[in-house]
Amino acid sequence: MTSSEAVHQTAKPRSGLRHWFSPWRLVMLTLLLLGLGWIAKRMWFTPPPAPQVATSPVEQGDIEEAVLATGTIGAAKLVSVGAQVTGEVKRLTVALGDTVKQGQLIAEIEALTQQNTVRNAAAALDIAEAQLRSKQAALKQAQLAAARLRELVAVDAGARADLEAAEATLDTSKADIAVLQAQIVQARLAADTAKVNLGYTRVTAPMDGTVVAVVTEQGQTVNANQSAPTIIKLARLDTMTVKAQISEADVPRVKPGMPVYFSLLGEPDKRIEVKLRAVEPGPTTLATDTTTSTASTGTTSAIYYNGIFDVPNPQGKLRINMTAQTTIVLAQVKNVLMVPSAALGSKGKDGRYTVRVLEGPRIVDKPVRIGLDNRVKAQVLEGLALGDRVVTSEAAAPGGAPAQSSGPPPRM
């Protein structure tokens, strides 16, 4: 074997090693090592992912428990001013929207018939008084005649029959006078009534107020024989009364004196605050007498009771029959810690609720003492701090299964 052949045989193993450590094999080996390292990190060195849940921070604010009702605004006092006599409205002295004072003239009705009645009553009274004076004179004459006959009979100078006739005439005169006196009383009453009826032809305002409706126009004839016809409607608008319909389920919780606020449809963002004055003892259908008929027919309908409160109206913005979106406040707390009511879990025997709190990647169960809860927000008395994030609901994990967490499900 020559030396060149020996060298060639020695170089063969080195060429095979270089072939094994070729660049593409090195790249594949590197990728394999990197993949194994990534799998090892995921399995043993990567922290678990944060739970997929919906959270809400603990906030500070106001909470109130309230009853909602729809109310109708009305005048604190509304009077229908009508005519008590029949006749033509000769003059109407007010117009719609006028402000009137008590005793102010509203309308004048044709008064000729009433004036004639007054004259007839006065004449009848004069006749009765004249008849009384005539009977009184006749009584005096009968008294004198009876006295003379008594003297004559006493000395046997007169007939007893004449005396008895004179005494009978005297008694008749006295009875006639009593009748005439009663007739005079009747005549005076008739005269007074006629004067009152004459006064009814001048319709005056029974109170201070505003003319909110003109029902009868000038020149129209009113007939008071069947019912008192309305000429105008007069209302006190400086104070309005609201009747809010409260459902029978909420009525037991509503008491007079509770805070109330409402808004108008035209100004939904403006709140007007007052106090509840009263709650009517009967349902709203009582005035229409539909309760009995509903019960007899077996028809089921919602029952409402009117909650009543008064509202000052110095600027006249509130008008009759406006709708008031009313809120009656049953309880309220201000500037307190609060969480969504959906975050409250089960309630323990000690009265505390379990709330799930997100702390970094973990969910921790915490016992919390709750105050006022209006089913939307709940007052936190103890157990949480401002800014804590409480779990309100769980998000679905891949595959549709709920995300795993260490606490109980939220309270429904």
Short mmCIF file of C-alpha atoms in Angstrom, two decimals:
data_model
loop_
_atom_site.label_atom_id
_atom_site.label_comp_id
_atom_site.label_asym_id
_atom_site.label_seq_id
_atom_site.Cartn_x
_atom_site.Cartn_y
_atom_site.Cartn_z
CA MET A 1 0.00 0.00 0.00
CA THR A 2 1.43 3.28 -0.98
CA SER A 3 1.46 6.30 1.26
CA SER A 4 -1.10 8.13 -0.86
CA GLU A 5 -3.56 5.28 -0.50
CA ALA A 6 -3.04 5.28 3.26
CA VAL A 7 -3.81 8.98 3.43
CA HIS A 8 -6.96 8.52 1.36
CA GLN A 9 -8.27 5.77 3.60
CA THR A 10 -7.61 7.87 6.69
CA ALA A 11 -9.63 10.81 5.33
CA LYS A 12 -12.83 8.86 4.75
CA PRO A 13 -14.15 8.93 8.34
CA ARG A 14 -13.72 12.70 8.55
CA SER A 15 -15.74 13.16 5.36
CA GLY A 16 -18.62 11.06 6.86
CA LEU A 17 -18.68 13.17 10.06
CA ARG A 18 -18.92 16.31 8.02
CA HIS A 19 -21.75 14.74 6.13
CA TRP A 20 -23.61 13.98 9.38
CA PHE A 21 -23.23 17.55 10.71
CA SER A 22 -24.50 19.16 7.55
CA PRO A 23 -26.21 22.60 7.84
CA TRP A 24 -29.74 21.38 7.30
CA ARG A 25 -29.34 18.73 9.97
CA LEU A 26 -28.06 21.36 12.37
CA VAL A 27 -31.12 23.55 11.63
CA MET A 28 -33.48 20.65 12.24
CA LEU A 29 -31.74 19.77 15.48
CA THR A 30 -31.93 23.36 16.66
CA LEU A 31 -35.66 23.56 15.91
CA LEU A 32 -36.24 20.29 17.72
CA LEU A 33 -34.42 21.53 20.79
CA LEU A 34 -36.35 24.81 20.74
CA GLY A 35 -39.68 22.96 20.46
CA LEU A 36 -38.80 20.69 23.36
CA GLY A 37 -37.83 23.76 25.40
CA TRP A 38 -41.11 25.55 24.60
CA ILE A 39 -43.14 22.46 25.58
CA ALA A 40 -41.20 22.16 28.83
CA LYS A 41 -41.82 25.81 29.61
CA ARG A 42 -45.54 25.53 28.91
CA MET A 43 -45.83 22.43 31.06
CA TRP A 44 -43.66 23.30 34.03
CA PHE A 45 -42.70 26.99 34.00
CA THR A 46 -45.68 29.01 32.54
CA PRO A 47 -48.30 30.28 35.12
CA PRO A 48 -51.94 29.34 34.46
CA PRO A 49 -53.95 31.82 32.37
CA ALA A 50 -56.22 34.31 34.10
CA PRO A 51 -59.83 33.10 34.47
CA GLN A 52 -62.20 34.29 31.74
CA VAL A 53 -64.81 36.13 33.84
CA ALA A 54 -66.74 39.42 33.75
CA THR A 55 -65.86 41.73 36.62
CA SER A 56 -66.96 45.06 38.03
CA PRO A 57 -65.07 47.36 40.40
CA VAL A 58 -66.28 48.26 43.88
CA GLU A 59 -67.54 51.84 43.51
CA GLN A 60 -68.69 54.64 45.77
CA GLY A 61 -72.09 56.25 45.24
CA ASP A 62 -75.75 56.44 46.22
CA ILE A 63 -78.29 53.61 46.38
CA GLU A 64 -82.04 53.85 46.73
CA GLU A 65 -84.89 51.37 46.88
CA ALA A 66 -87.95 52.83 45.22
CA VAL A 67 -91.42 52.18 43.82
CA LEU A 68 -92.22 53.48 40.35
CA ALA A 69 -95.67 54.88 39.57
CA THR A 70 -97.35 56.92 36.87
CA GLY A 71 -99.23 59.96 38.15
CA THR A 72 -101.63 62.54 36.80
CA ILE A 73 -101.31 66.18 37.78
CA GLY A 74 -104.46 68.01 38.85
CA ALA A 75 -105.39 71.28 40.50
CA ALA A 76 -105.36 71.31 44.28
CA LYS A 77 -108.92 72.65 44.08
CA LEU A 78 -111.17 72.64 41.02
CA VAL A 79 -114.69 74.10 41.12
CA SER A 80 -117.40 74.07 38.46
CA VAL A 81 -119.13 77.45 38.71
CA GLY A 82 -122.71 77.06 37.49
CA ALA A 83 -126.03 78.82 37.27
CA GLN A 84 -128.86 78.07 39.70
CA VAL A 85 -131.54 79.84 37.65
CA THR A 86 -132.82 79.43 34.12
CA GLY A 87 -132.30 82.11 31.53
CA GLU A 88 -130.05 83.60 28.90
CA VAL A 89 -126.48 84.52 29.75
CA LYS A 90 -126.65 88.25 29.05
CA ARG A 91 -123.03 88.99 29.96
CA LEU A 92 -119.89 86.92 30.53
CA THR A 93 -117.23 89.00 32.29
CA VAL A 94 -114.26 86.57 32.24
CA ALA A 95 -112.25 84.72 29.62
CA LEU A 96 -110.16 81.58 29.57
CA GLY A 97 -106.99 82.00 31.62
CA ASP A 98 -108.22 85.01 33.61
CA THR A 99 -107.31 85.24 37.28
CA VAL A 100 -110.31 86.13 39.46
CA LYS A 101 -110.90 86.94 43.11
CA GLN A 102 -113.53 85.52 45.41
CA GLY A 103 -116.84 87.37 44.93
CA GLN A 104 -115.89 88.76 41.52
CA LEU A 105 -118.71 88.84 38.96
CA ILE A 106 -118.47 85.98 36.47
CA ALA A 107 -121.71 86.24 34.47
CA GLU A 108 -125.14 87.86 34.47
CA ILE A 109 -128.28 85.92 33.53
CA GLU A 110 -131.52 87.47 32.26
CA ALA A 111 -133.27 88.49 35.51
CA LEU A 112 -136.74 89.69 34.38
CA THR A 113 -138.51 86.54 35.56
CA GLN A 114 -136.79 86.67 38.94
CA GLN A 115 -137.50 90.38 39.32
CA ASN A 116 -141.19 89.77 38.67
CA THR A 117 -141.17 86.99 41.22
CA VAL A 118 -139.67 89.37 43.76
CA ARG A 119 -142.38 91.93 43.04
CA ASN A 120 -145.16 89.34 43.33
CA ALA A 121 -143.75 88.08 46.62
CA ALA A 122 -143.56 91.62 47.97
CA ALA A 123 -147.14 92.30 46.90
CA ALA A 124 -148.35 89.06 48.49
CA LEU A 125 -146.63 90.07 51.71
CA ASP A 126 -148.28 93.50 51.62
CA ILE A 127 -151.71 91.90 51.11
CA ALA A 128 -151.20 89.53 54.02
CA GLU A 129 -150.07 92.35 56.29
CA ALA A 130 -153.09 94.49 55.27
CA GLN A 131 -155.44 91.59 55.95
CA LEU A 132 -153.81 91.17 59.34
CA ARG A 133 -154.38 94.81 60.19
CA SER A 134 -158.02 94.45 59.12
CA LYS A 135 -158.50 91.40 61.29
CA GLN A 136 -156.79 93.11 64.20
CA ALA A 137 -159.28 95.98 63.92
CA ALA A 138 -162.17 93.50 63.75
CA LEU A 139 -160.74 91.73 66.80
CA LYS A 140 -160.69 94.97 68.73
CA GLN A 141 -164.30 95.65 67.80
CA ALA A 142 -165.32 92.13 68.82
CA GLN A 143 -163.52 92.54 72.15
CA LEU A 144 -165.44 95.79 72.86
CA ALA A 145 -168.80 94.27 71.88
CA ALA A 146 -168.23 91.22 74.06
CA ALA A 147 -167.23 93.40 77.01
CA ARG A 148 -170.42 95.49 76.78
CA LEU A 149 -172.64 92.41 76.60
CA ARG A 150 -170.92 90.90 79.64
CA GLU A 151 -171.77 94.05 81.63
CA LEU A 152 -175.41 93.98 80.44
CA VAL A 153 -175.84 90.30 81.20
CA ALA A 154 -174.35 90.85 84.61
CA VAL A 155 -177.23 93.28 85.48
CA ASP A 156 -179.83 91.24 83.56
CA ALA A 157 -180.07 93.97 80.98
CA GLY A 158 -178.93 91.90 78.00
CA ALA A 159 -179.61 88.54 76.44
CA ARG A 160 -177.13 85.74 77.07
CA ALA A 161 -177.50 84.55 73.47
CA ASP A 162 -176.14 87.86 72.23
CA LEU A 163 -173.17 87.51 74.61
CA GLU A 164 -172.39 84.01 73.34
CA ALA A 165 -172.54 85.21 69.74
CA ALA A 166 -170.17 88.08 70.55
CA GLU A 167 -167.70 85.74 72.26
CA ALA A 168 -167.80 83.37 69.28
CA THR A 169 -167.06 86.28 66.95
CA LEU A 170 -164.15 87.24 69.21
CA ASP A 171 -162.67 83.72 69.07
CA THR A 172 -163.07 83.62 65.28
CA SER A 173 -161.22 86.92 64.94
CA LYS A 174 -158.35 85.61 67.05
CA ALA A 175 -158.12 82.47 64.90
CA ASP A 176 -158.17 84.53 61.71
CA ILE A 177 -155.34 86.67 63.04
CA ALA A 178 -153.25 83.53 63.80
CA VAL A 179 -153.85 82.31 60.23
CA LEU A 180 -152.85 85.65 58.77
CA GLN A 181 -149.72 85.78 60.91
CA ALA A 182 -148.68 82.37 59.55
CA GLN A 183 -149.45 83.52 56.02
CA ILE A 184 -147.26 86.57 56.58
CA VAL A 185 -144.40 84.30 57.63
CA GLN A 186 -144.85 82.31 54.42
CA ALA A 187 -145.02 85.49 52.37
CA ARG A 188 -141.82 86.78 53.91
CA LEU A 189 -140.08 83.46 53.19
CA ALA A 190 -141.31 83.60 49.60
CA ALA A 191 -140.06 87.17 49.31
CA ASP A 192 -136.66 86.18 50.70
CA THR A 193 -136.46 83.22 48.32
CA ALA A 194 -137.35 85.44 45.40
CA LYS A 195 -134.57 87.84 46.37
CA VAL A 196 -132.09 84.96 46.64
CA ASN A 197 -133.12 83.68 43.18
CA LEU A 198 -132.69 87.17 41.85
CA GLY A 199 -129.18 87.18 43.31
CA TYR A 200 -128.46 83.91 41.49
CA THR A 201 -128.73 85.78 38.21
CA ARG A 202 -125.38 87.32 39.14
CA VAL A 203 -122.87 84.45 39.14
CA THR A 204 -119.80 85.25 41.27
CA ALA A 205 -116.52 83.44 41.93
CA PRO A 206 -116.65 81.22 45.04
CA MET A 207 -112.88 81.47 45.53
CA ASP A 208 -109.67 82.95 44.16
CA GLY A 209 -108.45 81.09 41.12
CA THR A 210 -107.84 80.86 37.39
CA VAL A 211 -110.46 80.24 34.72
CA VAL A 212 -109.38 76.90 33.23
CA ALA A 213 -112.48 76.29 31.08
CA VAL A 214 -115.40 78.31 29.69
CA VAL A 215 -118.33 75.93 29.23
CA THR A 216 -121.17 78.37 28.50
CA GLU A 217 -120.74 81.32 26.16
CA GLN A 218 -122.46 84.69 26.27
CA GLY A 219 -125.93 84.58 24.69
CA GLN A 220 -126.44 80.90 25.47
CA THR A 221 -129.54 79.88 27.45
CA VAL A 222 -129.04 77.76 30.54
CA ASN A 223 -131.68 75.51 32.07
CA ALA A 224 -131.37 74.91 35.79
CA ASN A 225 -134.61 72.94 36.14
CA GLN A 226 -132.93 69.55 35.73
CA SER A 227 -129.31 70.18 36.82
CA ALA A 228 -127.11 73.15 37.56
CA PRO A 229 -125.43 74.05 34.25
CA THR A 230 -121.71 74.88 34.40
CA ILE A 231 -120.63 78.27 33.09
CA ILE A 232 -116.89 78.15 33.87
CA LYS A 233 -114.42 75.95 35.71
CA LEU A 234 -112.26 77.68 38.28
CA ALA A 235 -109.04 76.17 39.70
CA ARG A 236 -106.34 76.99 42.19
CA LEU A 237 -103.09 76.51 40.24
CA ASP A 238 -100.58 77.84 42.77
CA THR A 239 -100.48 74.33 44.25
CA MET A 240 -101.02 71.16 42.22
CA THR A 241 -102.01 67.73 43.47
CA VAL A 242 -100.59 64.58 41.89
CA LYS A 243 -102.30 61.20 42.10
CA ALA A 244 -99.83 58.41 41.32
CA GLN A 245 -101.11 54.89 40.73
CA ILE A 246 -99.31 52.38 43.00
CA SER A 247 -99.75 48.67 42.37
CA GLU A 248 -101.25 46.54 45.11
CA ALA A 249 -97.95 44.64 45.44
CA ASP A 250 -96.11 47.85 46.39
CA VAL A 251 -98.80 49.56 48.50
CA PRO A 252 -97.92 47.77 51.80
CA ARG A 253 -94.40 49.25 51.64
CA VAL A 254 -95.49 52.82 50.90
CA LYS A 255 -96.17 55.18 53.81
CA PRO A 256 -97.16 58.88 54.01
CA GLY A 257 -94.19 61.16 54.51
CA MET A 258 -91.82 59.20 52.25
CA PRO A 259 -89.68 61.20 49.78
CA VAL A 260 -91.09 61.44 46.28
CA TYR A 261 -89.62 62.82 43.09
CA PHE A 262 -91.05 63.00 39.62
CA SER A 263 -90.37 64.37 36.18
CA LEU A 264 -92.51 65.52 33.27
CA LEU A 265 -92.57 63.99 29.82
CA GLY A 266 -91.43 67.33 28.41
CA GLU A 267 -88.56 67.65 30.92
CA PRO A 268 -87.42 64.10 31.70
CA ASP A 269 -84.06 65.23 33.13
CA LYS A 270 -85.53 67.70 35.64
CA ARG A 271 -86.40 66.16 39.00
CA ILE A 272 -89.04 67.70 41.29
CA GLU A 273 -88.81 66.51 44.91
CA VAL A 274 -91.70 66.52 47.40
CA LYS A 275 -93.20 64.35 50.19
CA LEU A 276 -95.98 61.79 49.91
CA ARG A 277 -99.08 63.18 51.66
CA ALA A 278 -101.41 60.18 51.71
CA VAL A 279 -102.37 56.87 50.12
CA GLU A 280 -106.05 56.44 49.29
CA PRO A 281 -107.61 53.53 51.21
CA GLY A 282 -109.67 52.37 48.23
CA PRO A 283 -108.57 51.39 44.72
CA THR A 284 -108.73 53.79 41.80
CA THR A 285 -111.76 51.92 40.41
CA LEU A 286 -113.84 52.59 43.52
CA ALA A 287 -115.13 55.95 42.29
CA THR A 288 -116.47 54.36 39.10
CA ASP A 289 -118.00 51.45 41.05
CA THR A 290 -116.38 48.85 38.79
CA THR A 291 -115.02 46.71 41.63
CA THR A 292 -118.31 44.88 42.18
CA SER A 293 -118.95 44.29 38.50
CA THR A 294 -115.40 43.01 37.97
CA ALA A 295 -115.74 40.57 40.85
CA SER A 296 -119.11 39.31 39.64
CA THR A 297 -117.86 38.63 36.10
CA GLY A 298 -114.68 36.96 37.32
CA THR A 299 -112.43 39.23 35.26
CA THR A 300 -108.90 39.62 36.65
CA SER A 301 -107.39 43.08 36.31
CA ALA A 302 -104.56 44.97 37.96
CA ILE A 303 -105.45 46.87 41.11
CA TYR A 304 -103.92 50.28 41.81
CA TYR A 305 -104.15 52.75 44.70
CA ASN A 306 -103.55 56.47 44.41
CA GLY A 307 -100.62 57.96 46.25
CA ILE A 308 -101.26 61.68 46.74
CA PHE A 309 -98.75 64.49 47.06
CA ASP A 310 -98.89 68.28 46.62
CA VAL A 311 -96.46 70.32 44.54
CA PRO A 312 -95.97 74.11 44.70
CA ASN A 313 -96.51 75.67 41.28
CA PRO A 314 -95.53 79.34 41.61
CA GLN A 315 -94.45 79.68 37.96
CA GLY A 316 -97.41 77.77 36.55
CA LYS A 317 -95.31 75.19 34.68
CA LEU A 318 -97.42 72.32 35.96
CA ARG A 319 -100.72 71.98 34.13
CA ILE A 320 -103.85 69.96 34.67
CA ASN A 321 -103.73 66.35 33.40
CA MET A 322 -99.98 66.33 32.78
CA THR A 323 -98.27 62.96 33.27
CA ALA A 324 -95.80 62.64 36.16
CA GLN A 325 -93.25 59.82 36.06
CA THR A 326 -93.12 59.26 39.81
CA THR A 327 -90.59 57.54 42.05
CA ILE A 328 -91.44 56.90 45.71
CA VAL A 329 -88.26 56.37 47.73
CA LEU A 330 -88.61 53.55 50.26
CA ALA A 331 -85.00 53.71 51.53
CA GLN A 332 -81.76 55.34 50.45
CA VAL A 333 -78.08 55.59 51.42
CA LYS A 334 -75.53 58.04 50.08
CA ASN A 335 -71.77 57.98 49.45
CA VAL A 336 -71.33 54.28 50.27
CA LEU A 337 -69.36 51.40 48.78
CA MET A 338 -71.45 49.37 46.36
CA VAL A 339 -71.24 46.41 44.01
CA PRO A 340 -73.62 45.01 41.40
CA SER A 341 -76.25 42.78 43.00
CA ALA A 342 -75.33 40.13 40.44
CA ALA A 343 -71.98 39.73 42.21
CA LEU A 344 -73.58 38.45 45.42
CA GLY A 345 -73.35 34.71 45.90
CA SER A 346 -75.07 32.55 48.46
CA LYS A 347 -76.03 33.93 51.86
CA GLY A 348 -74.58 32.22 54.90
CA LYS A 349 -76.13 31.55 58.27
CA ASP A 350 -74.30 34.57 59.69
CA GLY A 351 -76.06 36.82 57.16
CA ARG A 352 -72.98 37.41 55.05
CA TYR A 353 -72.82 36.87 51.31
CA THR A 354 -70.03 35.13 49.44
CA VAL A 355 -68.46 37.39 46.81
CA ARG A 356 -65.83 36.25 44.34
CA VAL A 357 -62.96 38.73 43.91
CA LEU A 358 -60.40 38.67 41.10
CA GLU A 359 -56.89 39.02 42.53
CA GLY A 360 -54.37 38.81 39.71
CA PRO A 361 -54.77 35.41 38.02
CA ARG A 362 -56.81 33.95 40.89
CA ILE A 363 -60.41 34.20 42.05
CA VAL A 364 -60.78 34.44 45.84
CA ASP A 365 -63.99 33.94 47.81
CA LYS A 366 -64.64 36.65 50.41
CA PRO A 367 -67.48 36.94 52.96
CA VAL A 368 -69.15 40.34 52.68
CA ARG A 369 -71.72 42.07 54.86
CA ILE A 370 -74.41 43.77 52.74
CA GLY A 371 -76.73 46.65 53.60
CA LEU A 372 -79.34 48.09 51.25
CA ASP A 373 -79.88 45.97 48.14
CA ASN A 374 -82.22 47.21 45.41
CA ARG A 375 -81.50 44.20 43.16
CA VAL A 376 -79.34 46.40 40.93
CA LYS A 377 -76.73 47.73 43.35
CA ALA A 378 -75.91 46.48 46.85
CA GLN A 379 -74.35 48.45 49.70
CA VAL A 380 -71.10 46.98 51.04
CA LEU A 381 -70.79 47.35 54.81
CA GLU A 382 -67.77 45.15 55.34
CA GLY A 383 -65.43 42.81 53.43
CA LEU A 384 -64.43 44.78 50.31
CA ALA A 385 -62.39 47.86 49.52
CA LEU A 386 -62.82 50.56 46.92
CA GLY A 387 -61.47 49.38 43.58
CA ASP A 388 -61.70 45.62 44.24
CA ARG A 389 -62.92 43.77 41.16
CA VAL A 390 -65.80 41.44 41.90
CA VAL A 391 -66.95 38.69 39.56
CA THR A 392 -70.39 39.28 38.10
CA SER A 393 -70.53 36.42 35.58
CA GLU A 394 -68.36 33.75 33.98
CA ALA A 395 -67.29 33.70 30.35
CA ALA A 396 -67.48 30.45 28.39
CA ALA A 397 -64.21 28.54 27.98
CA PRO A 398 -63.22 26.99 24.61
CA GLY A 399 -65.58 24.17 23.77
CA GLY A 400 -68.57 25.84 25.45
CA ALA A 401 -67.75 24.79 29.03
CA PRO A 402 -67.81 27.49 31.72
CA ALA A 403 -64.48 28.79 32.93
CA GLN A 404 -63.17 27.13 36.07
CA SER A 405 -63.02 29.19 39.25
CA SER A 406 -62.64 28.57 42.93
CA GLY A 407 -65.88 30.18 44.08
CA PRO A 408 -69.60 29.44 43.91
CA PRO A 409 -71.74 30.66 41.01
CA PRO A 410 -73.23 34.15 41.29
CA ARG A 411 -76.56 34.56 43.07
CA MET A 412 -79.52 34.52 40.73
#
